[in-house]
Short mmCIF file of C-alpha atoms in Angstrom, two decimals:
data_model
loop_
_atom_site.label_atom_id
_atom_site.label_comp_id
_atom_site.label_asym_id
_atom_site.label_seq_id
_atom_site.Cartn_x
_atom_site.Cartn_y
_atom_site.Cartn_z
CA UNK A 1 37.37 55.84 -45.12
CA UNK A 2 36.49 57.14 -41.94
CA UNK A 3 34.41 55.28 -39.27
CA UNK A 4 30.85 55.74 -39.05
CA UNK A 5 29.84 57.49 -35.67
CA UNK A 6 26.51 56.44 -34.65
CA UNK A 7 24.04 58.85 -33.40
CA UNK A 8 23.40 58.89 -29.42
CA UNK A 9 19.81 57.57 -29.99
CA UNK A 10 21.03 54.66 -31.93
CA UNK A 11 23.82 53.76 -29.37
CA UNK A 12 21.03 54.12 -26.31
CA UNK A 13 19.08 51.60 -28.48
CA UNK A 14 21.75 49.17 -28.91
CA UNK A 15 22.43 49.16 -25.10
CA UNK A 16 19.00 48.66 -24.43
CA UNK A 17 18.74 45.84 -26.72
CA UNK A 18 21.71 44.18 -25.14
CA UNK A 19 20.20 44.60 -21.60
CA UNK A 20 16.95 43.21 -22.93
CA UNK A 21 18.57 40.13 -24.44
CA UNK A 22 20.79 39.44 -21.20
CA UNK A 23 17.43 39.70 -19.04
CA UNK A 24 15.58 37.34 -21.54
CA UNK A 25 18.26 35.09 -21.38
CA UNK A 26 18.06 35.09 -17.44
CA UNK A 27 14.32 34.78 -17.69
CA UNK A 28 14.36 31.70 -20.06
CA UNK A 29 16.88 30.11 -17.79
CA UNK A 30 14.51 30.71 -14.74
CA UNK A 31 11.50 29.33 -16.81
CA UNK A 32 13.43 26.13 -17.60
CA UNK A 33 14.40 25.41 -14.08
CA UNK A 34 10.64 26.10 -12.78
CA UNK A 35 9.37 23.56 -15.54
CA UNK A 36 11.84 21.15 -14.43
CA UNK A 37 10.84 21.24 -11.01
CA UNK A 38 7.10 21.14 -11.89
CA UNK A 39 7.99 17.95 -13.99
CA UNK A 40 8.49 16.25 -10.55
CA UNK A 41 5.00 16.80 -9.54
CA UNK A 42 3.08 16.85 -12.93
CA UNK A 43 4.16 14.34 -15.58
CA UNK A 44 3.03 11.49 -17.51
CA UNK A 45 3.90 9.00 -14.52
CA UNK A 46 2.05 11.03 -11.89
CA UNK A 47 -1.52 9.46 -11.30
CA UNK A 48 -4.46 11.96 -12.09
CA UNK A 49 -5.61 12.04 -8.58
CA UNK A 50 -2.40 13.40 -7.44
CA UNK A 51 -2.07 16.05 -10.28
CA UNK A 52 -2.99 19.63 -9.55
CA UNK A 53 -4.21 22.49 -11.97
CA UNK A 54 -5.23 20.72 -15.11
CA UNK A 55 -5.99 17.66 -13.20
CA UNK A 56 -9.80 16.95 -12.61
CA UNK A 57 -10.97 16.11 -8.91
CA UNK A 58 -13.42 13.01 -8.74
CA UNK A 59 -16.17 15.49 -8.07
CA UNK A 60 -15.54 17.44 -11.44
CA UNK A 61 -15.73 14.17 -13.40
CA UNK A 62 -19.05 13.24 -11.76
CA UNK A 63 -20.28 16.83 -12.59
CA UNK A 64 -19.18 16.18 -16.24
CA UNK A 65 -20.69 12.90 -16.36
CA UNK A 66 -24.01 14.13 -14.95
CA UNK A 67 -24.05 16.88 -17.57
CA UNK A 68 -23.48 14.31 -20.44
CA UNK A 69 -26.60 12.18 -18.92
CA UNK A 70 -28.84 15.28 -19.13
CA UNK A 71 -27.60 15.99 -22.66
CA UNK A 72 -28.43 12.59 -23.65
CA UNK A 73 -31.65 12.58 -22.00
CA UNK A 74 -30.51 9.98 -19.36
CA UNK A 75 -31.06 9.82 -15.66
CA UNK A 76 -28.06 11.20 -13.87
CA UNK A 77 -29.35 9.32 -10.65
CA UNK A 78 -29.62 6.05 -12.21
CA UNK A 79 -26.03 6.85 -13.27
CA UNK A 80 -24.93 7.26 -9.97
CA UNK A 81 -26.52 4.51 -8.52
CA UNK A 82 -24.86 2.23 -10.55
CA UNK A 83 -21.40 3.93 -9.62
CA UNK A 84 -19.25 2.51 -7.14
CA UNK A 85 -18.84 5.50 -4.94
CA UNK A 86 -18.61 5.49 -0.94
CA UNK A 87 -21.73 4.00 0.90
CA UNK A 88 -24.14 1.43 0.14
CA UNK A 89 -26.10 1.48 -2.84
CA UNK A 90 -29.68 2.26 -2.68
CA UNK A 91 -32.11 -0.35 -1.76
CA UNK A 92 -29.48 -2.26 -0.06
CA UNK A 93 -30.81 -4.13 3.03
CA UNK A 94 -29.28 -2.99 6.01
CA UNK A 95 -28.24 -5.46 8.60
CA UNK A 96 -27.37 -5.16 12.58
CA UNK A 97 -24.64 -7.35 14.38
CA UNK A 98 -26.59 -9.59 16.61
CA UNK A 99 -25.95 -8.76 20.40
CA UNK A 100 -23.44 -11.19 22.18
CA UNK A 101 -24.51 -13.12 25.42
CA UNK A 102 -23.95 -11.00 28.36
CA UNK A 103 -21.10 -12.12 30.74
CA UNK A 104 -22.89 -10.26 33.64
CA UNK A 105 -26.13 -8.58 34.23
CA UNK A 106 -26.55 -5.17 36.15
CA UNK A 107 -30.14 -4.10 37.04
CA UNK A 108 -30.35 -0.26 37.53
CA UNK A 109 -33.42 1.43 39.29
CA UNK A 110 -34.40 5.23 39.57
CA UNK A 111 -34.81 6.44 43.05
CA UNK A 112 -36.65 9.79 42.12
CA UNK A 113 -38.70 11.24 39.19
CA UNK A 114 -36.36 13.46 37.26
CA UNK A 115 -39.39 15.90 36.73
CA UNK A 116 -41.40 15.98 40.18
CA UNK A 117 -38.80 14.53 42.22
CA UNK A 118 -41.38 12.13 43.65
CA UNK A 119 -40.16 8.74 45.25
CA UNK A 120 -40.20 5.64 42.79
CA UNK A 121 -40.73 2.35 43.98
CA UNK A 122 -39.76 -0.94 42.03
CA UNK A 123 -39.96 -0.48 38.16
CA UNK A 124 -42.67 -1.82 36.22
CA UNK A 125 -40.39 -3.35 33.71
CA UNK A 126 -36.71 -3.42 32.67
CA UNK A 127 -35.30 -2.03 29.31
CA UNK A 128 -32.58 -4.03 28.28
CA UNK A 129 -29.28 -2.62 26.55
CA UNK A 130 -26.31 -4.96 25.85
CA UNK A 131 -23.17 -2.91 25.91
CA UNK A 132 -19.77 -4.41 24.73
CA UNK A 133 -16.65 -2.78 26.27
CA UNK A 134 -13.05 -3.73 27.40
CA UNK A 135 -11.79 -3.68 30.80
CA UNK A 136 -8.70 -1.17 31.56
CA UNK A 137 -6.10 -2.19 31.83
CA UNK A 138 -6.43 -5.05 29.70
CA UNK A 139 -5.87 -8.23 31.63
CA UNK A 140 -2.69 -9.67 31.16
CA UNK A 141 -1.77 -13.21 32.30
CA UNK A 142 1.51 -13.79 33.91
CA UNK A 143 2.92 -17.26 33.95
CA UNK A 144 5.96 -18.93 35.82
CA UNK A 145 7.42 -21.82 33.68
CA UNK A 146 9.48 -24.16 35.71
CA UNK A 147 11.19 -26.07 33.11
CA UNK A 148 12.72 -29.28 34.42
CA UNK A 149 16.44 -29.75 34.00
CA UNK A 150 18.37 -33.00 34.33
CA UNK A 151 21.56 -34.51 33.09
CA UNK A 152 21.17 -37.79 31.11
CA UNK A 153 23.20 -40.77 31.60
CA UNK A 154 25.10 -40.02 28.16
CA UNK A 155 26.43 -36.64 29.69
CA UNK A 156 23.79 -34.39 27.89
CA UNK A 157 21.87 -31.78 29.77
CA UNK A 158 18.14 -31.72 29.01
CA UNK A 159 16.17 -28.75 29.74
CA UNK A 160 12.13 -29.16 29.16
CA UNK A 161 10.50 -26.90 26.51
CA UNK A 162 6.89 -25.65 26.41
CA UNK A 163 5.43 -23.98 23.24
CA UNK A 164 4.08 -20.86 25.03
CA UNK A 165 7.33 -20.16 26.57
CA UNK A 166 9.62 -18.27 24.23
CA UNK A 167 13.57 -19.25 24.23
CA UNK A 168 14.24 -15.40 24.61
CA UNK A 169 12.62 -12.74 26.66
CA UNK A 170 9.62 -12.50 28.76
CA UNK A 171 6.69 -11.73 26.42
CA UNK A 172 4.69 -14.39 25.27
CA UNK A 173 3.44 -15.49 21.68
CA UNK A 174 0.09 -13.55 21.72
CA UNK A 175 1.81 -10.40 22.80
CA UNK A 176 4.61 -10.69 20.49
CA UNK A 177 2.00 -11.46 17.47
CA UNK A 178 0.03 -8.48 18.49
CA UNK A 179 3.29 -6.14 18.65
CA UNK A 180 4.18 -7.10 14.91
CA UNK A 181 0.90 -6.81 13.72
CA UNK A 182 0.26 -3.17 15.07
CA UNK A 183 3.78 -2.35 13.50
CA UNK A 184 3.07 -3.73 10.16
CA UNK A 185 -0.62 -4.02 9.83
CA UNK A 186 -1.50 -1.07 11.90
CA UNK A 187 1.61 0.94 11.11
CA UNK A 188 2.31 2.22 14.36
CA UNK A 189 5.86 3.39 15.09
CA UNK A 190 7.73 1.87 18.08
CA UNK A 191 7.47 4.79 20.34
CA UNK A 192 3.27 4.80 19.94
CA UNK A 193 3.34 1.01 20.92
CA UNK A 194 5.33 1.67 23.89
CA UNK A 195 2.41 4.29 24.65
CA UNK A 196 -0.15 1.60 24.15
CA UNK A 197 1.75 -0.71 26.51
CA UNK A 198 1.36 1.88 29.19
CA UNK A 199 -2.22 3.08 28.57
CA UNK A 200 -3.82 -0.48 27.83
CA UNK A 201 -1.58 -2.97 29.68
CA UNK A 202 -0.58 -0.73 32.46
CA UNK A 203 2.93 -2.34 31.59
CA UNK A 204 5.36 0.48 30.60
CA UNK A 205 8.06 -0.53 28.19
CA UNK A 206 10.72 1.45 26.07
CA UNK A 207 10.62 1.57 22.15
CA UNK A 208 13.65 -0.29 22.07
CA UNK A 209 11.76 -3.00 23.81
CA UNK A 210 9.19 -3.02 21.04
CA UNK A 211 11.94 -3.24 18.49
CA UNK A 212 13.56 -6.33 19.97
CA UNK A 213 10.18 -7.95 20.28
CA UNK A 214 9.77 -7.62 16.43
CA UNK A 215 13.18 -8.66 15.80
CA UNK A 216 12.09 -11.84 17.76
CA UNK A 217 9.08 -12.42 15.62
CA UNK A 218 11.28 -11.85 12.45
CA UNK A 219 13.90 -14.33 13.38
CA UNK A 220 11.25 -17.02 13.94
CA UNK A 221 9.55 -16.16 10.72
CA UNK A 222 12.44 -16.24 8.32
CA UNK A 223 12.44 -19.37 7.35
CA UNK A 224 8.82 -18.97 6.11
CA UNK A 225 10.03 -15.80 4.40
CA UNK A 226 12.33 -17.91 2.50
CA UNK A 227 9.35 -20.57 1.51
CA UNK A 228 7.56 -17.62 -0.06
CA UNK A 229 10.61 -16.52 -2.21
CA UNK A 230 10.83 -20.08 -3.20
CA UNK A 231 7.21 -20.44 -4.02
CA UNK A 232 7.32 -16.96 -6.10
CA UNK A 233 10.33 -18.43 -8.27
CA UNK A 234 8.15 -21.28 -9.23
CA UNK A 235 5.15 -18.76 -10.39
CA UNK A 236 4.13 -18.58 -13.90
CA UNK A 237 3.37 -15.24 -13.76
CA UNK A 238 4.94 -12.57 -11.34
CA UNK A 239 4.41 -8.92 -11.00
CA UNK A 240 7.10 -6.77 -10.14
CA UNK A 241 7.60 -3.06 -8.94
CA UNK A 242 10.11 -1.08 -6.65
CA UNK A 243 10.07 2.16 -4.92
CA UNK A 244 12.56 4.15 -2.81
CA UNK A 245 12.80 3.40 0.83
CA UNK A 246 15.77 5.06 2.77
CA UNK A 247 18.08 3.06 4.99
CA UNK A 248 20.21 4.88 7.66
CA UNK A 249 19.68 8.12 5.21
CA UNK A 250 20.89 6.36 1.97
CA UNK A 251 18.79 5.56 -0.60
CA UNK A 252 17.53 2.02 -0.92
CA UNK A 253 14.83 0.39 -2.73
CA UNK A 254 11.95 -1.97 -1.60
CA UNK A 255 10.87 -4.57 -4.52
CA UNK A 256 7.99 -6.52 -4.42
CA UNK A 257 6.91 -9.44 -6.38
CA UNK A 258 3.41 -10.80 -6.45
CA UNK A 259 1.80 -13.88 -7.36
CA UNK A 260 -1.90 -15.43 -7.11
CA UNK A 261 -0.77 -16.70 -3.74
CA UNK A 262 2.19 -14.70 -2.31
CA UNK A 263 3.55 -11.38 -1.92
CA UNK A 264 7.46 -11.09 -1.58
CA UNK A 265 9.39 -8.00 -0.34
CA UNK A 266 13.18 -7.27 -0.44
CA UNK A 267 14.93 -4.23 0.48
CA UNK A 268 18.00 -3.63 -1.47
CA UNK A 269 20.57 -0.63 -2.26
CA UNK A 270 20.47 -1.63 -5.85
CA UNK A 271 17.63 -1.07 -8.47
CA UNK A 272 19.21 -3.28 -11.07
CA UNK A 273 18.60 -6.50 -12.43
CA UNK A 274 21.13 -8.30 -9.73
CA UNK A 275 18.28 -8.00 -7.42
CA UNK A 276 15.74 -9.86 -9.83
CA UNK A 277 18.62 -12.66 -9.89
CA UNK A 278 18.85 -12.63 -6.01
CA UNK A 279 15.08 -13.07 -5.73
CA UNK A 280 14.22 -15.23 -8.84
CA UNK A 281 17.41 -17.00 -9.44
CA UNK A 282 19.88 -16.58 -12.17
CA UNK A 283 17.59 -17.57 -14.82
CA UNK A 284 13.68 -17.55 -14.70
CA UNK A 285 11.62 -20.31 -16.39
CA UNK A 286 11.50 -19.46 -20.20
CA UNK A 287 7.63 -19.61 -20.11
CA UNK A 288 7.35 -17.62 -17.12
CA UNK A 289 5.94 -14.09 -17.63
CA UNK A 290 7.28 -10.98 -15.69
CA UNK A 291 4.77 -7.85 -15.42
CA UNK A 292 6.61 -4.80 -15.21
CA UNK A 293 6.99 -1.04 -16.12
CA UNK A 294 9.32 0.07 -18.22
CA UNK A 295 12.38 -0.11 -16.18
CA UNK A 296 15.43 -1.36 -18.02
CA UNK A 297 16.27 -3.70 -15.31
CA UNK A 298 13.41 -6.19 -16.40
CA UNK A 299 14.31 -6.76 -19.89
CA UNK A 300 17.87 -7.14 -18.88
CA UNK A 301 16.90 -9.94 -16.75
CA UNK A 302 14.06 -12.05 -18.61
CA UNK A 303 12.61 -11.73 -22.29
CA UNK A 304 9.01 -12.56 -21.63
CA UNK A 305 7.63 -9.49 -20.41
CA UNK A 306 4.08 -7.77 -20.02
CA UNK A 307 4.55 -3.94 -20.05
CA UNK A 308 2.07 -2.33 -17.90
CA UNK A 309 -0.71 -0.69 -20.06
CA UNK A 310 -2.04 1.64 -17.16
CA UNK A 311 1.38 3.61 -17.55
CA UNK A 312 1.27 3.61 -21.17
CA UNK A 313 -2.52 4.94 -21.13
CA UNK A 314 -1.62 7.51 -18.41
CA UNK A 315 1.14 8.96 -20.53
CA UNK A 316 -0.47 8.95 -23.57
CA UNK A 317 -3.46 10.70 -22.14
CA UNK A 318 -1.03 13.28 -20.77
CA UNK A 319 0.86 13.98 -23.76
CA UNK A 320 -2.34 14.54 -25.72
CA UNK A 321 -3.54 17.08 -23.38
CA UNK A 322 -0.69 18.91 -24.18
CA UNK A 323 -0.23 18.20 -28.15
CA UNK A 324 -2.74 18.03 -30.56
CA UNK A 325 -1.00 15.73 -32.86
CA UNK A 326 -0.82 13.00 -29.73
CA UNK A 327 -4.84 12.98 -29.71
CA UNK A 328 -5.19 10.23 -32.30
CA UNK A 329 -2.51 8.05 -30.50
CA UNK A 330 -4.12 8.41 -27.34
CA UNK A 331 -7.71 7.59 -28.53
CA UNK A 332 -6.38 4.50 -30.54
CA UNK A 333 -4.37 3.07 -27.68
CA UNK A 334 -7.52 3.45 -25.39
CA UNK A 335 -9.86 2.01 -27.69
CA UNK A 336 -7.26 -0.81 -28.43
CA UNK A 337 -6.99 -1.68 -24.86
CA UNK A 338 -10.58 -1.71 -24.18
CA UNK A 339 -11.34 -3.81 -26.98
CA UNK A 340 -8.51 -6.35 -26.12
CA UNK A 341 -9.57 -6.68 -22.51
CA UNK A 342 -13.14 -7.48 -23.68
CA UNK A 343 -11.76 -9.95 -26.12
CA UNK A 344 -9.77 -11.58 -23.09
CA UNK A 345 -12.94 -11.81 -20.83
CA UNK A 346 -14.50 -13.91 -23.31
CA UNK A 347 -11.90 -16.66 -23.31
CA UNK A 348 -11.46 -17.36 -26.45
CA UNK A 349 -9.43 -20.17 -28.00
CA UNK A 350 -5.52 -20.24 -28.52
CA UNK A 351 -5.85 -19.64 -32.29
CA UNK A 352 -8.06 -16.86 -32.04
CA UNK A 353 -5.81 -15.27 -29.49
CA UNK A 354 -2.95 -15.30 -31.66
CA UNK A 355 -4.87 -13.87 -34.65
CA UNK A 356 -6.22 -10.99 -32.37
CA UNK A 357 -2.58 -10.23 -31.07
CA UNK A 358 -0.97 -10.31 -34.70
CA UNK A 359 -3.95 -7.59 -35.56
CA UNK A 360 -3.23 -5.53 -32.68
CA UNK A 361 0.54 -5.44 -33.18
CA UNK A 362 -0.06 -4.16 -36.70
CA UNK A 363 -2.22 -1.45 -35.05
CA UNK A 364 0.77 -0.28 -32.71
CA UNK A 365 3.30 -0.66 -35.52
CA UNK A 366 1.09 2.03 -37.39
CA UNK A 367 0.98 4.33 -34.66
CA UNK A 368 4.81 4.52 -34.67
CA UNK A 369 5.26 4.99 -38.50
CA UNK A 370 4.35 8.56 -38.35
CA UNK A 371 7.02 11.39 -37.85
CA UNK A 372 5.89 13.89 -35.11
CA UNK A 373 7.00 17.04 -34.61
CA UNK A 374 6.71 17.65 -30.69
CA UNK A 375 9.44 16.06 -28.69
CA UNK A 376 7.15 14.62 -25.86
CA UNK A 377 4.95 12.90 -28.74
CA UNK A 378 8.25 11.56 -30.44
CA UNK A 379 9.14 9.92 -26.95
CA UNK A 380 5.78 8.44 -26.69
CA UNK A 381 6.04 6.68 -30.06
CA UNK A 382 9.53 5.68 -28.97
CA UNK A 383 8.08 3.94 -25.84
CA UNK A 384 5.35 2.08 -27.79
CA UNK A 385 8.28 1.23 -30.22
CA UNK A 386 10.68 -0.17 -27.38
CA UNK A 387 7.81 -2.49 -25.93
CA UNK A 388 6.18 -3.65 -29.02
CA UNK A 389 7.26 -7.39 -28.10
CA UNK A 390 5.76 -6.77 -24.56
CA UNK A 391 2.54 -5.10 -24.83
CA UNK A 392 0.39 -7.97 -25.92
CA UNK A 393 1.56 -10.83 -23.90
CA UNK A 394 -1.72 -10.70 -21.98
CA UNK A 395 -3.75 -11.34 -25.44
CA UNK A 396 -2.22 -14.93 -25.86
CA UNK A 397 -1.60 -15.54 -22.04
CA UNK A 398 -4.89 -15.74 -20.22
CA UNK A 399 -3.51 -15.66 -16.68
CA UNK A 400 -1.64 -12.62 -17.26
CA UNK A 401 -3.13 -8.92 -16.39
CA UNK A 402 -2.75 -6.35 -18.88
CA UNK A 403 -1.71 -4.02 -16.10
CA UNK A 404 0.98 -4.06 -13.23
CA UNK A 405 -1.62 -2.83 -10.84
CA UNK A 406 -1.16 -6.17 -8.48
CA UNK A 407 2.54 -4.99 -7.70
CA UNK A 408 1.66 -1.43 -7.49
CA UNK A 409 -0.96 -2.05 -5.03
CA UNK A 410 1.25 -4.08 -2.93
CA UNK A 411 3.73 -1.17 -2.95
CA UNK A 412 1.25 1.29 -1.53
CA UNK A 413 1.37 -0.18 1.76
CA UNK A 414 4.96 0.38 1.60
CA UNK A 415 4.83 3.95 0.64
CA UNK A 416 2.56 4.80 3.57
CA UNK A 417 5.02 2.97 5.91
CA UNK A 418 8.03 5.09 4.41
CA UNK A 419 6.01 8.41 5.10
CA UNK A 420 5.14 7.55 8.92
CA UNK A 421 8.57 5.49 9.64
CA UNK A 422 10.85 7.84 7.60
CA UNK A 423 12.67 4.76 6.65
CA UNK A 424 15.08 2.08 8.11
CA UNK A 425 18.02 2.49 10.41
CA UNK A 426 19.80 -0.74 10.05
CA UNK A 427 20.61 -4.14 8.19
CA UNK A 428 18.61 -5.79 11.04
CA UNK A 429 15.89 -3.39 10.59
CA UNK A 430 15.93 -3.99 6.91
CA UNK A 431 15.36 -7.77 7.74
CA UNK A 432 12.64 -7.34 10.16
CA UNK A 433 10.85 -4.92 7.81
CA UNK A 434 10.92 -7.24 4.65
CA UNK A 435 10.04 -10.56 6.60
CA UNK A 436 7.14 -9.15 8.41
CA UNK A 437 5.77 -7.17 5.63
CA UNK A 438 5.90 -10.41 3.62
CA UNK A 439 4.31 -12.42 5.95
CA UNK A 440 1.63 -10.34 7.15
CA UNK A 441 0.56 -9.55 3.29
CA UNK A 442 0.95 -13.04 2.00
CA UNK A 443 -1.31 -14.26 4.62
CA UNK A 444 -4.13 -11.64 3.77
CA UNK A 445 -3.74 -12.60 0.09
CA UNK A 446 -4.40 -16.22 1.01
CA UNK A 447 -7.17 -15.25 2.93
CA UNK A 448 -5.52 -16.71 6.27
CA UNK A 449 -5.91 -14.59 9.57
CA UNK A 450 -2.65 -13.00 10.32
CA UNK A 451 -3.17 -12.96 14.16
CA UNK A 452 -3.66 -16.63 14.19
CA UNK A 453 -1.05 -17.38 11.89
CA UNK A 454 1.31 -15.43 13.85
CA UNK A 455 0.51 -16.75 17.35
CA UNK A 456 0.51 -20.44 15.88
CA UNK A 457 4.04 -19.70 14.32
CA UNK A 458 5.29 -18.14 17.45
CA UNK A 459 4.24 -21.42 19.56
CA UNK A 460 0.77 -19.88 21.30
CA UNK A 461 -2.40 -21.72 21.34
CA UNK A 462 -5.18 -20.45 19.62
CA UNK A 463 -8.24 -19.12 21.64
CA UNK A 464 -11.60 -21.05 21.28
CA UNK A 465 -13.46 -17.69 20.20
CA UNK A 466 -10.98 -14.98 19.43
CA UNK A 467 -12.68 -11.63 19.49
CA UNK A 468 -12.16 -9.22 16.50
CA UNK A 469 -8.86 -7.41 17.06
CA UNK A 470 -9.05 -3.67 17.13
CA UNK A 471 -5.74 -1.88 15.94
CA UNK A 472 -7.19 1.44 17.38
CA UNK A 473 -7.34 0.27 21.00
CA UNK A 474 -8.88 1.81 23.76
CA UNK A 475 -8.53 5.66 25.11
CA UNK A 476 -6.53 6.30 28.01
CA UNK A 477 -7.87 7.21 31.32
CA UNK A 478 -9.09 10.75 30.61
CA UNK A 479 -11.08 9.88 27.82
CA UNK A 480 -12.46 6.89 29.53
CA UNK A 481 -13.49 9.09 32.11
CA UNK A 482 -15.33 11.54 29.89
CA UNK A 483 -17.41 8.81 27.96
CA UNK A 484 -18.82 7.56 31.71
CA UNK A 485 -16.25 4.80 32.10
CA UNK A 486 -15.03 3.63 35.61
CA UNK A 487 -11.38 3.93 36.33
CA UNK A 488 -9.92 0.45 37.43
CA UNK A 489 -8.72 0.37 41.14
CA UNK A 490 -5.37 -1.16 39.99
CA UNK A 491 -4.64 1.59 37.43
CA UNK A 492 -1.56 3.43 37.69
CA UNK A 493 -1.83 7.20 38.13
CA UNK A 494 -1.77 9.02 35.01
CA UNK A 495 1.54 10.90 34.26
CA UNK A 496 1.15 14.58 34.14
CA UNK A 497 4.09 14.71 31.65
CA UNK A 498 1.99 12.95 28.92
CA UNK A 499 2.72 9.83 26.97
CA UNK A 500 6.65 9.17 27.04
#
């Protein structure tokens, strides 16, 4: 039987079909690539405030709330009054800082009337205005310590010590403390701190000198840093989280461990459970609770966990917006969490807590019995299943939060510093960073004053009436001149090359 020869038209269609299949495959491959790239920015783990496109802005949410109030016959202004938006609430009684006692009084008279140029005599009265300012450069005190040195009869050479005289370097405890605070509270890079030394103190230093000063402070505080580690180990509830923080171009992780009294940071090249062992010990107390996200290192280290509901609710909402079959899951989870947190606030007895936890556990189990079609919904159900023993710890443990927000808030400052500094450069830099970050944040959490604590630990005496510290600092000469301030006579001439 002979071969069938297709007409030219059919051959053309076959060729065109093959070309279209090839083109379609290439387009599908490109679409998959773009979707994977988009997932980096819009996914279940991206907060709504950072999502674009489908993510609603706070203004849109407020507008929708106003529309709902109007439809319900409510007062949108009343709703907005009760919100915690920026600015003081209507009806709030304003206060004014009382003026301080003046250090000097300057009486000013006018020689001529600005309207008619008539000569004026002595003023009829004075209008008082109290102005608070700082001198430029900021006065510094240079002290020469003559330390007695003598040889004891036992052969030992004794050199006298003074708490305000550091063992290394020529900068005193107050200046060392402010340098550390400007770095780890004001987030200033070393270069900008060096500029402030020139502008404000008329004392030029190099960025390397600033780095060395923070190293001296970290060396002095390292024992206190280890005390914070020990305190965290003894805590009943610990909130943990981690985020990337490069060191010398290589990926590292900054970990945070938060308790009621302490905030501990450590930087490590590992994101595994070994870091938990290094910080919390080989084995945490059996009744202690770790609050965490779904990272595998945590269940590998400890059994009693509280998984973060903020992550779960955010992912449920994200999946429900993409798949209709996930809407009931999201609704049940949000209602359940709201109900459980309200129940917890009532401070019920232990027996009621156990019963409520059992009921909530059955509710979660009911959600995962269904077979879902969409892969993302199936993954959400699997996430609920994997954490079944850890979602409801807070119901029976009154001191445990349902979310891991404490640790996440502690990491936000680290993320900001990472964006500003770009990372760390060496192991010494790691030690400085984790030590000073831990101590400054822990003091703030304990309600203590970081400048006072730093100065005290560095050996300096506390001033009797320390003025509120400003991390913004005064402006350089040109700006001071434009604002009407006099240039100090001893001020060095401003460099025309700009700040170093």
